């Protein structure tokens, strides 16, 4: 444990709002209600809430309830955690506990020993602890009531290119943590740490070492091959299976130094929670040369499915909207490819997917020294922003981007940790479209074109009342009818939306919260202000000062 972190208690009198009950695995397993206890709301990655106070009929009367400015923030990526009236948000090497009713600060923790700064996507909560990771690869456990440090355990090496940006994932007695930094050259991994001590329980590398299964798909660069794991995972409690996506191979745009399919980059991994052992994998983009990593949510649902004999039955599947421009449905138990459809309209690198789900490549679409115009762009058809599956509508809501770009490659020798990508790509601008997809068919139910500069970093959340919340690149928080995509409400937050919204309830009132730029906003239904009578004043005789009646 390293010493020297700085923790500041700002509002001791607010400690009374914190409940003393432990956050059990069984509580998280139930999914959202009043609380929001995982990054994606539940273990299946739905970003869906059963709350019904804000409806299609009254969403137009929503107003800001409070705003909290995060000191020294620069483009917040955090998705808040809420438990018993307390909200936990993160920034680079910092965690803030806020009163979820008012936005008042309860306590702040800042790791002053961290060696570098970078984005942070959120926290995890379990037992009496709240967890987050620092940019230099420490898992930090804090007492969620006081912010006192419980432990700080190192899980990755900065000098080997690894950093940390994702929210930890709390499952049973484990805290799962991913790795970032693949674009500069590193070897990705997923690590399970003890929730009580931070000790390592298992580690699964996403690029096999020489001689290991999958290493034959690499010609070189095993130690620096990328495959970062910088997005949190999802979990199937029935089979004790953890689902985690992996990033692109390194160098990003130069395929010659790494001839082969480059396992397990651009893939979905199904891992045994207890051991980290690989159950199955599915690689979406073999030998990727466009930086189209698979860091997009693996959403676990059960849908009606017709088998080869024409019999329809419920089937447990994984939904995955991929950065390469395709939407996939996979069998959850085996990873079998069931269906693939086009996620975006502008897609020019493959003419489709074969019966196994592998792309049927179009010739001449790899990056060249002169440049090659390819759709989608480097941002991809979608990206890491939160998706939402609403069991009431049966639809999956995904932010997509219609944009092409110029991809170039370099013949220079790869040098790890020198920000060498092996080329580059342009982002000339495009159209962000929020799409509602029916997983049963892969078809679009509706779409909502977004305004703004095509950054596409806001996610979605939906509710049992049929309201879908998201944001556009003009800085507007949005409410839409989840069935039709009809606009219901918007609010200009005055800054770029760079994170996914959540919804929660405190004291019988529903809130919707989102990080935007340097602030965290909470919204709710308008309530008339209650007037406070002024006290009567009795004026004394002569020159005596006025006195207030008791």
Short mmCIF file of N, CA and C in Angstrom, two decimals, residues 30-111:
data_model
loop_
_atom_site.label_atom_id
_atom_site.label_comp_id
_atom_site.label_asym_id
_atom_site.label_seq_id
_atom_site.Cartn_x
_atom_site.Cartn_y
_atom_site.Cartn_z
N UNK A 30 -30.08 -7.74 -8.04
CA UNK A 30 -31.47 -7.35 -8.30
C UNK A 30 -31.58 -6.30 -9.39
N UNK A 31 -30.52 -5.54 -9.61
CA UNK A 31 -30.56 -4.50 -10.63
C UNK A 31 -31.09 -3.20 -10.08
N UNK A 32 -31.25 -2.20 -10.93
CA UNK A 32 -31.65 -0.87 -10.47
C UNK A 32 -33.06 -0.84 -9.91
N UNK A 33 -33.27 0.09 -9.03
CA UNK A 33 -34.57 0.45 -8.48
C UNK A 33 -34.42 1.89 -8.05
N UNK A 34 -34.47 2.11 -6.75
CA UNK A 34 -34.13 3.44 -6.24
C UNK A 34 -32.65 3.72 -6.46
N UNK A 35 -31.82 2.69 -6.35
CA UNK A 35 -30.36 2.85 -6.47
C UNK A 35 -29.88 2.49 -7.88
N UNK A 36 -28.64 2.86 -8.14
CA UNK A 36 -27.96 2.52 -9.40
C UNK A 36 -26.55 2.07 -9.00
N UNK A 37 -26.35 0.74 -8.94
CA UNK A 37 -25.17 0.21 -8.24
C UNK A 37 -24.07 -0.35 -9.14
N UNK A 38 -24.25 -0.34 -10.45
CA UNK A 38 -23.15 -0.70 -11.36
C UNK A 38 -23.11 0.30 -12.50
N UNK A 39 -22.00 0.33 -13.20
CA UNK A 39 -21.84 1.26 -14.31
C UNK A 39 -23.01 1.18 -15.28
N UNK A 40 -23.39 -0.03 -15.67
CA UNK A 40 -24.45 -0.22 -16.67
C UNK A 40 -25.81 -0.51 -16.04
N UNK A 41 -25.94 -0.29 -14.74
CA UNK A 41 -27.22 -0.46 -14.08
C UNK A 41 -27.43 -1.86 -13.53
N UNK A 42 -27.29 -2.88 -14.38
CA UNK A 42 -27.37 -4.25 -13.91
C UNK A 42 -26.23 -5.06 -14.51
N UNK A 43 -26.10 -6.30 -14.09
CA UNK A 43 -25.01 -7.14 -14.57
C UNK A 43 -25.13 -7.47 -16.05
N UNK A 44 -26.34 -7.37 -16.59
CA UNK A 44 -26.55 -7.73 -18.00
C UNK A 44 -26.25 -6.58 -18.97
N UNK A 45 -25.97 -5.39 -18.44
CA UNK A 45 -25.59 -4.26 -19.29
C UNK A 45 -26.76 -3.52 -19.91
N UNK A 46 -27.94 -3.55 -19.26
CA UNK A 46 -29.14 -3.00 -19.89
C UNK A 46 -29.25 -1.49 -19.81
N UNK A 47 -28.69 -0.84 -18.79
CA UNK A 47 -28.92 0.58 -18.55
C UNK A 47 -30.42 0.90 -18.62
N UNK A 48 -31.18 0.11 -17.86
CA UNK A 48 -32.64 0.22 -17.83
C UNK A 48 -33.07 0.32 -16.37
N UNK A 49 -34.10 1.15 -16.12
CA UNK A 49 -34.60 1.34 -14.76
C UNK A 49 -36.11 1.09 -14.71
N UNK A 50 -36.61 0.47 -13.63
CA UNK A 50 -38.05 0.26 -13.49
C UNK A 50 -38.80 1.50 -12.99
N UNK A 51 -38.10 2.61 -12.77
CA UNK A 51 -38.75 3.81 -12.25
C UNK A 51 -39.77 4.37 -13.26
N UNK A 52 -40.88 4.91 -12.72
CA UNK A 52 -42.00 5.34 -13.57
C UNK A 52 -42.50 6.74 -13.27
N UNK A 53 -41.85 7.48 -12.39
CA UNK A 53 -42.37 8.80 -12.03
C UNK A 53 -42.29 9.78 -13.19
N UNK A 54 -41.17 9.76 -13.92
CA UNK A 54 -41.02 10.60 -15.12
C UNK A 54 -41.56 9.80 -16.30
N UNK A 55 -42.59 10.32 -16.94
CA UNK A 55 -43.30 9.60 -17.98
C UNK A 55 -43.23 10.34 -19.31
N UNK A 56 -43.76 9.69 -20.34
CA UNK A 56 -43.86 10.32 -21.65
C UNK A 56 -44.74 11.57 -21.56
N UNK A 57 -45.73 11.53 -20.70
CA UNK A 57 -46.66 12.65 -20.58
C UNK A 57 -46.08 13.84 -19.82
N UNK A 58 -45.24 13.60 -18.80
CA UNK A 58 -44.77 14.72 -17.97
C UNK A 58 -43.29 15.05 -18.13
N UNK A 59 -42.55 14.31 -18.98
CA UNK A 59 -41.11 14.56 -19.13
C UNK A 59 -40.83 15.99 -19.59
N UNK A 60 -41.78 16.60 -20.29
CA UNK A 60 -41.59 17.97 -20.76
C UNK A 60 -41.50 18.99 -19.65
N UNK A 61 -41.86 18.63 -18.43
CA UNK A 61 -41.78 19.56 -17.30
C UNK A 61 -40.54 19.34 -16.45
N UNK A 62 -39.56 18.60 -16.97
CA UNK A 62 -38.33 18.39 -16.21
C UNK A 62 -37.51 19.68 -16.14
N UNK A 63 -36.80 19.83 -15.00
CA UNK A 63 -35.95 20.99 -14.77
C UNK A 63 -34.67 20.54 -14.09
N UNK A 64 -33.60 21.33 -14.14
CA UNK A 64 -32.40 21.00 -13.37
C UNK A 64 -32.69 21.09 -11.87
N UNK A 65 -32.22 20.10 -11.13
CA UNK A 65 -32.38 20.10 -9.68
C UNK A 65 -31.11 20.57 -8.97
N UNK A 66 -29.96 20.19 -9.50
CA UNK A 66 -28.70 20.67 -8.95
C UNK A 66 -27.58 20.41 -9.94
N UNK A 67 -26.46 21.07 -9.71
CA UNK A 67 -25.24 20.86 -10.50
C UNK A 67 -24.05 20.90 -9.56
N UNK A 68 -23.11 20.01 -9.79
CA UNK A 68 -21.88 19.98 -9.00
C UNK A 68 -20.69 20.15 -9.93
N UNK A 69 -19.87 21.15 -9.68
CA UNK A 69 -18.68 21.37 -10.49
C UNK A 69 -17.52 20.56 -9.93
N UNK A 70 -16.93 19.71 -10.77
CA UNK A 70 -15.80 18.89 -10.36
C UNK A 70 -14.52 19.69 -10.58
N UNK A 71 -13.78 19.98 -9.51
CA UNK A 71 -12.59 20.83 -9.65
C UNK A 71 -11.56 20.22 -10.60
N UNK A 72 -10.98 21.05 -11.45
CA UNK A 72 -9.90 20.66 -12.35
C UNK A 72 -10.29 19.57 -13.34
N UNK A 73 -11.58 19.38 -13.56
CA UNK A 73 -12.03 18.35 -14.51
C UNK A 73 -11.81 18.82 -15.95
N UNK A 74 -11.70 17.84 -16.84
CA UNK A 74 -11.52 18.14 -18.26
C UNK A 74 -12.21 17.05 -19.07
N UNK A 75 -13.49 17.25 -19.36
CA UNK A 75 -14.23 16.25 -20.13
C UNK A 75 -14.53 15.01 -19.32
N UNK A 76 -15.41 15.11 -18.32
CA UNK A 76 -15.74 13.98 -17.46
C UNK A 76 -16.29 12.81 -18.26
N UNK A 77 -15.85 11.60 -17.94
CA UNK A 77 -16.37 10.38 -18.56
C UNK A 77 -17.18 9.55 -17.57
N UNK A 78 -17.30 9.98 -16.33
CA UNK A 78 -17.84 9.16 -15.26
C UNK A 78 -19.33 8.88 -15.42
N UNK A 79 -19.74 7.67 -15.09
CA UNK A 79 -21.14 7.30 -14.97
C UNK A 79 -21.39 7.07 -13.48
N UNK A 80 -22.26 7.88 -12.84
CA UNK A 80 -22.38 7.84 -11.38
C UNK A 80 -22.92 6.51 -10.84
N UNK A 81 -22.51 6.21 -9.61
CA UNK A 81 -23.10 5.14 -8.81
C UNK A 81 -23.93 5.81 -7.72
N UNK A 82 -25.13 5.29 -7.44
CA UNK A 82 -25.98 5.87 -6.39
C UNK A 82 -26.45 4.75 -5.47
N UNK A 83 -26.29 4.97 -4.15
CA UNK A 83 -26.77 4.01 -3.16
C UNK A 83 -27.25 4.75 -1.93
N UNK A 84 -28.53 4.54 -1.60
CA UNK A 84 -29.15 5.11 -0.40
C UNK A 84 -28.91 6.61 -0.28
N UNK A 85 -29.16 7.32 -1.36
CA UNK A 85 -29.10 8.76 -1.32
C UNK A 85 -27.73 9.37 -1.49
N UNK A 86 -26.69 8.56 -1.75
CA UNK A 86 -25.34 9.06 -1.95
C UNK A 86 -24.88 8.72 -3.36
N UNK A 87 -24.33 9.70 -4.06
CA UNK A 87 -23.81 9.52 -5.40
C UNK A 87 -22.29 9.55 -5.37
N UNK A 88 -21.68 8.62 -6.12
CA UNK A 88 -20.22 8.55 -6.22
C UNK A 88 -19.83 8.80 -7.68
N UNK A 89 -18.99 9.82 -7.89
CA UNK A 89 -18.51 10.14 -9.24
C UNK A 89 -16.99 10.23 -9.20
N UNK A 90 -16.37 9.96 -10.34
CA UNK A 90 -14.91 9.95 -10.41
C UNK A 90 -14.40 10.95 -11.43
N UNK A 91 -13.16 11.34 -11.24
CA UNK A 91 -12.38 12.06 -12.23
C UNK A 91 -10.98 11.47 -12.15
N UNK A 92 -10.04 12.03 -12.84
CA UNK A 92 -8.69 11.51 -12.84
C UNK A 92 -8.14 11.42 -11.41
N UNK A 93 -7.89 10.19 -10.95
CA UNK A 93 -7.29 9.91 -9.64
C UNK A 93 -8.10 10.45 -8.46
N UNK A 94 -9.39 10.70 -8.66
CA UNK A 94 -10.22 11.30 -7.62
C UNK A 94 -11.59 10.65 -7.58
N UNK A 95 -12.18 10.66 -6.36
CA UNK A 95 -13.54 10.19 -6.19
C UNK A 95 -14.29 11.16 -5.28
N UNK A 96 -15.54 11.45 -5.64
CA UNK A 96 -16.36 12.42 -4.92
C UNK A 96 -17.65 11.75 -4.46
N UNK A 97 -17.97 11.92 -3.19
CA UNK A 97 -19.25 11.47 -2.64
C UNK A 97 -20.15 12.68 -2.49
N UNK A 98 -21.34 12.62 -3.11
CA UNK A 98 -22.26 13.75 -3.13
C UNK A 98 -23.61 13.33 -2.55
N UNK A 99 -24.31 14.28 -1.95
CA UNK A 99 -25.69 14.07 -1.56
C UNK A 99 -26.52 14.04 -2.85
N UNK A 100 -27.12 12.91 -3.17
CA UNK A 100 -27.83 12.75 -4.43
C UNK A 100 -29.11 13.58 -4.49
N UNK A 101 -29.55 14.14 -3.34
CA UNK A 101 -30.72 15.01 -3.33
C UNK A 101 -30.38 16.43 -3.76
N UNK A 102 -29.20 16.90 -3.35
CA UNK A 102 -28.86 18.31 -3.49
C UNK A 102 -27.57 18.58 -4.24
N UNK A 103 -26.72 17.57 -4.42
CA UNK A 103 -25.42 17.79 -5.03
C UNK A 103 -24.37 18.31 -4.07
N UNK A 104 -24.71 18.44 -2.78
CA UNK A 104 -23.74 18.92 -1.80
C UNK A 104 -22.63 17.89 -1.61
N UNK A 105 -21.40 18.35 -1.45
CA UNK A 105 -20.27 17.46 -1.26
C UNK A 105 -20.28 16.86 0.15
N UNK A 106 -20.05 15.56 0.23
CA UNK A 106 -19.92 14.87 1.51
C UNK A 106 -18.45 14.67 1.85
N UNK A 107 -17.73 14.04 0.92
CA UNK A 107 -16.28 13.95 1.07
C UNK A 107 -15.63 13.80 -0.30
N UNK A 108 -14.33 14.09 -0.33
CA UNK A 108 -13.53 14.00 -1.55
C UNK A 108 -12.24 13.25 -1.25
N UNK A 109 -11.88 12.36 -2.17
CA UNK A 109 -10.60 11.66 -2.06
C UNK A 109 -9.80 11.93 -3.33
N UNK A 110 -8.55 12.34 -3.15
CA UNK A 110 -7.66 12.55 -4.29
C UNK A 110 -6.33 11.88 -4.01
N UNK A 111 -5.90 11.05 -4.95
CA UNK A 111 -4.62 10.36 -4.81
C UNK A 111 -3.51 11.27 -5.34
#
